[in-house]
Coordinates of C-alpha atoms and ligand atoms in Angstrom, one line a residue:
X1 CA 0.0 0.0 0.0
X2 CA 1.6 3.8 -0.8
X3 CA 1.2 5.5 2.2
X4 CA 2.7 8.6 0.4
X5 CA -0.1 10.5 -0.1
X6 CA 0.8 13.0 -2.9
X7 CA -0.1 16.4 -3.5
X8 CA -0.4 16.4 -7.1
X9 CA -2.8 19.5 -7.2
X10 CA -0.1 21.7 -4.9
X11 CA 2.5 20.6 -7.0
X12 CA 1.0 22.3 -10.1
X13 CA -0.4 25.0 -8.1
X14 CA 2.9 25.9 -7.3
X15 CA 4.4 25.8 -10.8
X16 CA 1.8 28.5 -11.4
X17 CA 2.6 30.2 -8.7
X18 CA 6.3 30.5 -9.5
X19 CA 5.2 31.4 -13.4
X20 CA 2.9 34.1 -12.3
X21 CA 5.2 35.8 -9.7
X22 CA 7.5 35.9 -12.7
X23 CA 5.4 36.9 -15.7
X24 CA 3.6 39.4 -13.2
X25 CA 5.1 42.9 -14.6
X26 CA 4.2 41.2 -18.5
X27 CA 0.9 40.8 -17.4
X28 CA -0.3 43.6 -18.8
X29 CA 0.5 43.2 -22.3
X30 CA -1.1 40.2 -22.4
X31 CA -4.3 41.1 -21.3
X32 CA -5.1 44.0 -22.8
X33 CA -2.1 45.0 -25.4
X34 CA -1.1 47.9 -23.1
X35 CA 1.8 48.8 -24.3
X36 CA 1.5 51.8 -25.9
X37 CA 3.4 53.9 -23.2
X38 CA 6.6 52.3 -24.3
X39 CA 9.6 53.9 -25.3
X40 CA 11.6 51.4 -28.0
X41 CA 14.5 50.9 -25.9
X42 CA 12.1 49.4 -23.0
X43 CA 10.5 47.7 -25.5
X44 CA 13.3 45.6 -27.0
X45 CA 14.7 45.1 -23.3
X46 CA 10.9 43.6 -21.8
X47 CA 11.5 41.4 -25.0
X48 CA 14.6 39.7 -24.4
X49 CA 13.7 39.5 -20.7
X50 CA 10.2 37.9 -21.9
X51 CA 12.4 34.9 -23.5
X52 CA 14.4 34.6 -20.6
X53 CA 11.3 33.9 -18.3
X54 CA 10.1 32.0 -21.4
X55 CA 13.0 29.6 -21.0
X56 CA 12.9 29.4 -17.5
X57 CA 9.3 28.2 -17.3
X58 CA 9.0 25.9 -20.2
X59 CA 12.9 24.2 -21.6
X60 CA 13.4 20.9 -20.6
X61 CA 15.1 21.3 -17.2
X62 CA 11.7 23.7 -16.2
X63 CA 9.6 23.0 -13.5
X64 CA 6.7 22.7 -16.1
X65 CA 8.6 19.8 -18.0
X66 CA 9.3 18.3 -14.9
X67 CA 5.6 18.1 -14.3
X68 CA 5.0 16.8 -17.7
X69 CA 7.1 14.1 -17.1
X70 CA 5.5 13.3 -14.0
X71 CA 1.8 12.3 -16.0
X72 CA 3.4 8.9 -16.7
X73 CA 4.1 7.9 -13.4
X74 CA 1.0 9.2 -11.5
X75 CA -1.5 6.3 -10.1
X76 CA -3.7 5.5 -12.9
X77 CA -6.9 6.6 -10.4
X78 CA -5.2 10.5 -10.2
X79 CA -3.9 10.6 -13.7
X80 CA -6.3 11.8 -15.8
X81 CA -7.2 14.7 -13.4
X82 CA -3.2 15.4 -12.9
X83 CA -2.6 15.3 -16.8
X84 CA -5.4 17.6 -17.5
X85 CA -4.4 20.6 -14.8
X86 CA -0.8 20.1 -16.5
X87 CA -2.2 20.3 -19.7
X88 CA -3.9 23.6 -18.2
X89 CA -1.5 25.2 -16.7
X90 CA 0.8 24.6 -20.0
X91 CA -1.5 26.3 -22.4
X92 CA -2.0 28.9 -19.9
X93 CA 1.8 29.6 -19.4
X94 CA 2.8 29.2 -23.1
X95 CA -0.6 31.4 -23.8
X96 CA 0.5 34.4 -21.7
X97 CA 4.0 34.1 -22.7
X98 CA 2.6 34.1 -26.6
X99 CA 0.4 36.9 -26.5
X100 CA 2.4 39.5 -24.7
X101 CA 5.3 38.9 -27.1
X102 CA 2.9 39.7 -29.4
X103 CA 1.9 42.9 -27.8
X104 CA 5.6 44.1 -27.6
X105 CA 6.9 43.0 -30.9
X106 CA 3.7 45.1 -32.6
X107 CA 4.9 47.8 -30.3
X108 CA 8.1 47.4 -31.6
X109 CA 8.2 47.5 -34.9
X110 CA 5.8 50.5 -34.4
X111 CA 8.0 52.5 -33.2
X112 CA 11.0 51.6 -35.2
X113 CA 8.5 52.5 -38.5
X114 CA 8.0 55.8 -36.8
X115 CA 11.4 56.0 -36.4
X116 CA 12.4 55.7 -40.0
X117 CA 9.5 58.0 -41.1
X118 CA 10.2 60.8 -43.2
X119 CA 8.4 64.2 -42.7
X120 CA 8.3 64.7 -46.2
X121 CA 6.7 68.5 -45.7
X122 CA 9.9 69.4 -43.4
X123 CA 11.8 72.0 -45.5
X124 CA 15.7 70.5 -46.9
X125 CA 18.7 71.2 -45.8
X126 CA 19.9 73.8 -48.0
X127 CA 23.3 73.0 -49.5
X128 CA 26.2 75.8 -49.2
X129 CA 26.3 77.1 -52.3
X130 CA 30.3 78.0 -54.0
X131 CA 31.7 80.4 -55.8
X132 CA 35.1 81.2 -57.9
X133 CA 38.3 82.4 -55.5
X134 CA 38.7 85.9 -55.7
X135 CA 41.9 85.3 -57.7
X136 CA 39.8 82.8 -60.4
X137 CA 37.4 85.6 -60.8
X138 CA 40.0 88.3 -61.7
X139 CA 42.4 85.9 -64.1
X140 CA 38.9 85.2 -65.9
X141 CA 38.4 89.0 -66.0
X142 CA 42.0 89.8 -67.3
X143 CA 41.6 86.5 -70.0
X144 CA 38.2 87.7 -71.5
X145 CA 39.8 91.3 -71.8
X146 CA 43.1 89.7 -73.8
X147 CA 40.8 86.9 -75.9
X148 CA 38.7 90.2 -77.0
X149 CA 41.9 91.4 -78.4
X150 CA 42.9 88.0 -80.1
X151 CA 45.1 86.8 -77.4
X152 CA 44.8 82.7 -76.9
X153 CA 45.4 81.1 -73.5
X154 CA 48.2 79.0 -73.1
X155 CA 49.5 76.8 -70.3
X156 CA 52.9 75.5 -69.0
X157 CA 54.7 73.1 -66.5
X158 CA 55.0 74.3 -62.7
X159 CA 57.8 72.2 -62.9
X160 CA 60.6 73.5 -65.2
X161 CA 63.7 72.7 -66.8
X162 CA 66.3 75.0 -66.4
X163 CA 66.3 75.6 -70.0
X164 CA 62.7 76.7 -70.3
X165 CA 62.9 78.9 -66.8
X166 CA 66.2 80.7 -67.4
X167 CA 68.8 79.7 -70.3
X168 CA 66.1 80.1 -72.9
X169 CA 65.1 83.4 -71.5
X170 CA 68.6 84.8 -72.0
X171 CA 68.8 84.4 -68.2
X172 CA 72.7 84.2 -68.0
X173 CA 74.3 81.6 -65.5
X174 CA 75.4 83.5 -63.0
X175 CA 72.2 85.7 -62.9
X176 CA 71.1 86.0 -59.2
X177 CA 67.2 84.4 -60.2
X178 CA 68.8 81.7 -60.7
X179 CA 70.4 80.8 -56.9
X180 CA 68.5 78.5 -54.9
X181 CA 67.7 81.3 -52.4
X182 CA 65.3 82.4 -54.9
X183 CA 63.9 79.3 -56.3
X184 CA 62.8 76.3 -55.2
X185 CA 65.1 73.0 -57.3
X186 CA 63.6 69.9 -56.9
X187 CA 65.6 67.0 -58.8
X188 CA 69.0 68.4 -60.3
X189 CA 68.6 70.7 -63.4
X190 CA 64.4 70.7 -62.1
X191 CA 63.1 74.1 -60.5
X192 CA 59.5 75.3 -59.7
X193 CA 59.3 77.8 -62.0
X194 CA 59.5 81.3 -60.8
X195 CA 58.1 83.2 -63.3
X196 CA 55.2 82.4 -66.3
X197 CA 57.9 84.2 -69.2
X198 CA 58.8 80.1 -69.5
X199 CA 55.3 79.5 -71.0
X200 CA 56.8 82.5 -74.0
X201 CA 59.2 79.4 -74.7
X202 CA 56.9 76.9 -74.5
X203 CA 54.0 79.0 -76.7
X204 CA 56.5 79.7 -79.4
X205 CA 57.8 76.1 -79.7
X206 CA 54.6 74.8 -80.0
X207 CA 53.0 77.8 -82.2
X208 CA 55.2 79.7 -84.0
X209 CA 54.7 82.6 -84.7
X210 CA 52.8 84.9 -85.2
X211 CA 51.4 84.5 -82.1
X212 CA 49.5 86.1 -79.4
X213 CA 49.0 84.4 -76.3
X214 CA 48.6 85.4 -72.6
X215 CA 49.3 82.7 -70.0
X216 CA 47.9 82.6 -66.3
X217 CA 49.5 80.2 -63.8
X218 CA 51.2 79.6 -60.6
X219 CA 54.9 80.4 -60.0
X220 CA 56.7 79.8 -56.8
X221 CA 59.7 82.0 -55.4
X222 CA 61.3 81.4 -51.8
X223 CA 59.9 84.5 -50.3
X224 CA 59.3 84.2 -46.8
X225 CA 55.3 84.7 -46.6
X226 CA 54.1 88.3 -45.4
X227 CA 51.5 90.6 -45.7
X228 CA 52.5 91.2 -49.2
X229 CA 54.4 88.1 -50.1
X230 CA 53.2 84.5 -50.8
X231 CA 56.3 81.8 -51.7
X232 CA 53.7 80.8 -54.3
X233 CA 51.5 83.2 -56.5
X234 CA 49.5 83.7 -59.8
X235 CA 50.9 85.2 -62.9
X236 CA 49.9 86.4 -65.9
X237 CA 52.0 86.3 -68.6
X238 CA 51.6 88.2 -72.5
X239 CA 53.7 87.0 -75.3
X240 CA 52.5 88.9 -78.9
X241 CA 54.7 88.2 -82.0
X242 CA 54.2 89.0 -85.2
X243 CA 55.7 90.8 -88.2
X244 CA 56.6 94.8 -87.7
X245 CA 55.4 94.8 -84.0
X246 CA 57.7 98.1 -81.9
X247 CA 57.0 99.8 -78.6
X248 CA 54.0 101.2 -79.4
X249 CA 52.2 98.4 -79.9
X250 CA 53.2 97.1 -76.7
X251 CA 52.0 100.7 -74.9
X252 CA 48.5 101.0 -76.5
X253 CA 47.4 97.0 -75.6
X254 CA 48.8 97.5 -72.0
X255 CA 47.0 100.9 -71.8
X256 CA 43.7 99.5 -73.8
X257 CA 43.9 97.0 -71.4
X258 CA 43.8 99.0 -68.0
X259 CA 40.7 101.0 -69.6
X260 CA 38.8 97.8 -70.4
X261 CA 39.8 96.5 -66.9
X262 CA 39.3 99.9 -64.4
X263 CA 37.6 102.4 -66.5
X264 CA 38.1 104.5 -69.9
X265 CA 40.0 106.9 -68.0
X266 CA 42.4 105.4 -66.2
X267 CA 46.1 106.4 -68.0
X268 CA 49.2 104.7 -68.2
X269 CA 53.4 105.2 -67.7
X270 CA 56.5 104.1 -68.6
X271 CA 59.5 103.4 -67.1
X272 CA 62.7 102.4 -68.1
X273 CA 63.8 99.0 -66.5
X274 CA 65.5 95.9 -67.1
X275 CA 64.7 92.5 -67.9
X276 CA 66.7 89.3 -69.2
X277 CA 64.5 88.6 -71.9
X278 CA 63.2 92.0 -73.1
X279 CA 65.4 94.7 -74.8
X280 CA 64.4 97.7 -74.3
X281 CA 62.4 97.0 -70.6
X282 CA 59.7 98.9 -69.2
X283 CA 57.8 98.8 -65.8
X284 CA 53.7 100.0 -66.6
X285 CA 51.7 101.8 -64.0
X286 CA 48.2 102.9 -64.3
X287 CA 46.6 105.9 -62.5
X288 CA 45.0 104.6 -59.5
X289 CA 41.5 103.4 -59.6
X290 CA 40.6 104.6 -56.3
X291 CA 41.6 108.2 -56.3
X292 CA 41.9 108.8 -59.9
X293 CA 45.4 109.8 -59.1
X294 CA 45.2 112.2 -56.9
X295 CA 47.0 110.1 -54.7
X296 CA 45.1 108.0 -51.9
X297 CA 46.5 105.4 -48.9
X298 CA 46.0 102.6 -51.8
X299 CA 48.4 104.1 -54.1
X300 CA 50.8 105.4 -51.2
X301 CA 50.2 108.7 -52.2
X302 CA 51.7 108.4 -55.8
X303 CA 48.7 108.7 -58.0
X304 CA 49.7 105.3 -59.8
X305 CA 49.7 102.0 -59.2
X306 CA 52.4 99.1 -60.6
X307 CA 51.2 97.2 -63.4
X308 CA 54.4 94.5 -63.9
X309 CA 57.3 94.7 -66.1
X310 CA 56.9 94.5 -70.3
X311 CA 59.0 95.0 -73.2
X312 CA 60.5 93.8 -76.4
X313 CA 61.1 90.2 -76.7
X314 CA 65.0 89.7 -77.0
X315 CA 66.4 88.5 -79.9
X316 CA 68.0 86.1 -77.9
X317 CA 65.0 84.5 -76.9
X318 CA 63.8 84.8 -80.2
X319 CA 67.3 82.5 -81.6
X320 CA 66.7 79.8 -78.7
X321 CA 63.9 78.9 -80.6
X322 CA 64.9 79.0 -83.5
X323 CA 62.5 82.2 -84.6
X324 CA 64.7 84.6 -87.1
X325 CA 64.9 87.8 -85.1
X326 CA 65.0 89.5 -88.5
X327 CA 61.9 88.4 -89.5
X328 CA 59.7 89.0 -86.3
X329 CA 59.6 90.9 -83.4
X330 CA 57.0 91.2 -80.3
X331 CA 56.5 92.1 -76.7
X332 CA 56.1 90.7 -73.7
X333 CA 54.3 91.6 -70.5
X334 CA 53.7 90.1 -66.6
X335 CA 52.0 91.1 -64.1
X336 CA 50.9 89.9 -60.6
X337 CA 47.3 88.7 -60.3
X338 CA 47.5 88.3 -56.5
X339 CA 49.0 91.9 -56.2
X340 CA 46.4 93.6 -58.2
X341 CA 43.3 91.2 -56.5
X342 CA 45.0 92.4 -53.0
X343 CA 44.6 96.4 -54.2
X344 CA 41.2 95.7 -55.9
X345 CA 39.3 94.3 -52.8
X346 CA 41.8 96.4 -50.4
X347 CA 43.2 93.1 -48.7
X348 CA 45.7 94.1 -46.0
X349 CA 47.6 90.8 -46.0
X350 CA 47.5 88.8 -49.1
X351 CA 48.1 85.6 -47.4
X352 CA 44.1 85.6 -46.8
X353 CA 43.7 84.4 -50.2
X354 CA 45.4 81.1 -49.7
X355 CA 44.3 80.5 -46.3
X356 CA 41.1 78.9 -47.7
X357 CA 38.9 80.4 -45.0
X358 CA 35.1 80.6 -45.9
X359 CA 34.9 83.7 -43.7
X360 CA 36.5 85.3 -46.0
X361 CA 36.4 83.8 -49.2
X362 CA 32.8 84.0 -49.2
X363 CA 32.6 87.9 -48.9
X364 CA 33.2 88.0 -52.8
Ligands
DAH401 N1 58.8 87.6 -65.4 C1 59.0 88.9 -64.7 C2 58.9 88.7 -63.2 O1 58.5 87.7 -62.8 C3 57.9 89.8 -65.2 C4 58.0 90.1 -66.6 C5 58.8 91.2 -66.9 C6 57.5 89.4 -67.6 C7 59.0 91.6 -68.3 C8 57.6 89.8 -68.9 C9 58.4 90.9 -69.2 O2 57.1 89.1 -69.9 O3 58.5 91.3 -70.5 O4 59.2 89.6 -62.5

């Protein structure tokens, strides 16, 4: 005779019990979907907790399966009552487990949906719009003035031979441009050029003449950088040869060109200098734009401003490629685009234009 006397009913009671003191703070969810207060993060955490109690309470090793097991070996008289409340309480459990995943995994993927919505009345973002440097919008200036006269635009290597940057412009070897305290070498015989005059080399070996060509570029000296020096800086070179061409040619297109660039009555002067390539040489200035010449703080008081230097192509320059000095002649011209940019928009230090500050580039 057993004289164990089972409490099969407590047994289950108390798996319910432990399942319930558990599940207690899902509860909700499963009876009436109430999760709408929610934030996602909560949401996703009560979820993975939610497994966690659902392993606890119905794997293998559970308290549940344990009871499961225990149908088998229950007296046949208690058994069907016994398996019955265990089936209960197992639909119940898996039940309540199942429906208030449900309620947080619709609250869920509400919220990440609302998430990835897109106002599509909200106004853009309005993209910062560009504009040309200062110095690009006063080379295109000074190009469209010269291609209105015939002039073409050429361009060169920053990286020169020493041919191209001095011995073809009758630039002597001992001439002081060419020490390395004001150039920059790179390999032997290789220099950054220091001056755009090599494009006149270049323009004439690839042209011939006649030919009229004006060539814009970068040129690099070792200056230390100050308020009105750069180590690198724009150029613009003029090169014009043709048949019969003397001084005054090379006086009227600079002077046509300050009117077309300042203002019909802006004037022009000459004076004497000297250059390697030209012979005779001449420095341009042009009355001052601000005061007329008068003589203002821009113009130091002078009345005029510098243009660059200018003047007849050298024969020798001519000869080193191989251009019959008898046969044509032309000018020449540079001038500093920086310089002039720095005096148009009254720039105080010049190195603002390379400091690539949208402060100040965007003023123009
Ligand atoms: N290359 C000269 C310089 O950098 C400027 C110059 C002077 C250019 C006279 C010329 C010229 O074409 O004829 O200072």
């Amino acid at each position: 005779m057993s004289s164990e006397v089972v409490d099969y009913k407590g047994q289950v009671e108390a798996v319910r019990e432990a399942f319930e003191r558990e599940f207690g703070r899902f509860a909700r969810f499963r009876d009436n979907e109430e999760s709408e207060s929610l934030a996602l993060d909560e949401a996703e955490g009560l979820l993975r907790e939610l497994s966690d109690v659902r392993t606890r309470h119905t794997a293998k090793k559970s308290a549940l399966s344990q009871l499961m097991k225990l149908i088998g070996r229950v007296p046949a008289e208690e058994r069907a009552r016994f398996g019955q409340s265990v089936q209960l309480l197992n639909n119940y459990v898996v039940e309540s487990l199942d429906k208030a995943q449900a309620a947080l995994k619709v609250r869920i993927e509400f919220l990440q949906r609302e998430r990835e919505r897109v106002d599509v009345t909200l106004p853009g973002r309005r993209p910062r719009r560009g504009h040309l440097h200062p110095i690009t919008l006063l080379r295109q200036r000074i190009e469209d003035i010269f291609v209105a006269m015939g002039y073409s635009v050429e361009d060169g290597p920053e990286v020169e031979t020493e041919f191209y940057n001095f011995t073809a412009l009758n630039i002597p070897e001992l001439h002081p441009a060419r020490s390395p305290q004001d150039t920059f070498y790179t390999t032997d015989g290789l220099s950054l050029r220091s001056q755009t005059s090599t494009v006149q080399i270049h323009a004439m070996q690839r042209r011939r003449p006649p030919l009229r060509v004006i060539a814009p570029g970068r040129v690099f000296r070792r200056d230390t950088p100050d308020a009105t020096h750069n180590p690198m800086f724009f150029q613009l070179e003029g090169l014009l040869v043709e048949r019969g061409i003397n001084m005054g040619h090379l006086k009227g297109t600079l002077s046509e060109f300050v009117r077309r660039l300042f203002g019909p009555s802006t004037r022009t002067r000459f004076r004497p200098s000297y250059f390697p390539f030209t012979e005779p040489s001449m420095e341009a200035d042009y009355s001052c734009f601000k005061c007329g010449g008068a003589g203002c703080r821009l113009c130091k008081g002078s009345g005029w401003i510098e243009l660059g230097g200018s003047g007849m192509v050298h024969p020798n320059v001519l000869r080193a490629v191989r251009v019959d000095p008898e046969e044509f002649s032309g000018f020449a011209f540079g001038l500093g685009i920086d310089r002039m940019c720095g005096l148009m928009y009254e720039l105080d230090d010049i190195r603002l234009l390379f400091e690539n500050d949208v402060r100040f580039l965007e003023q123009f």
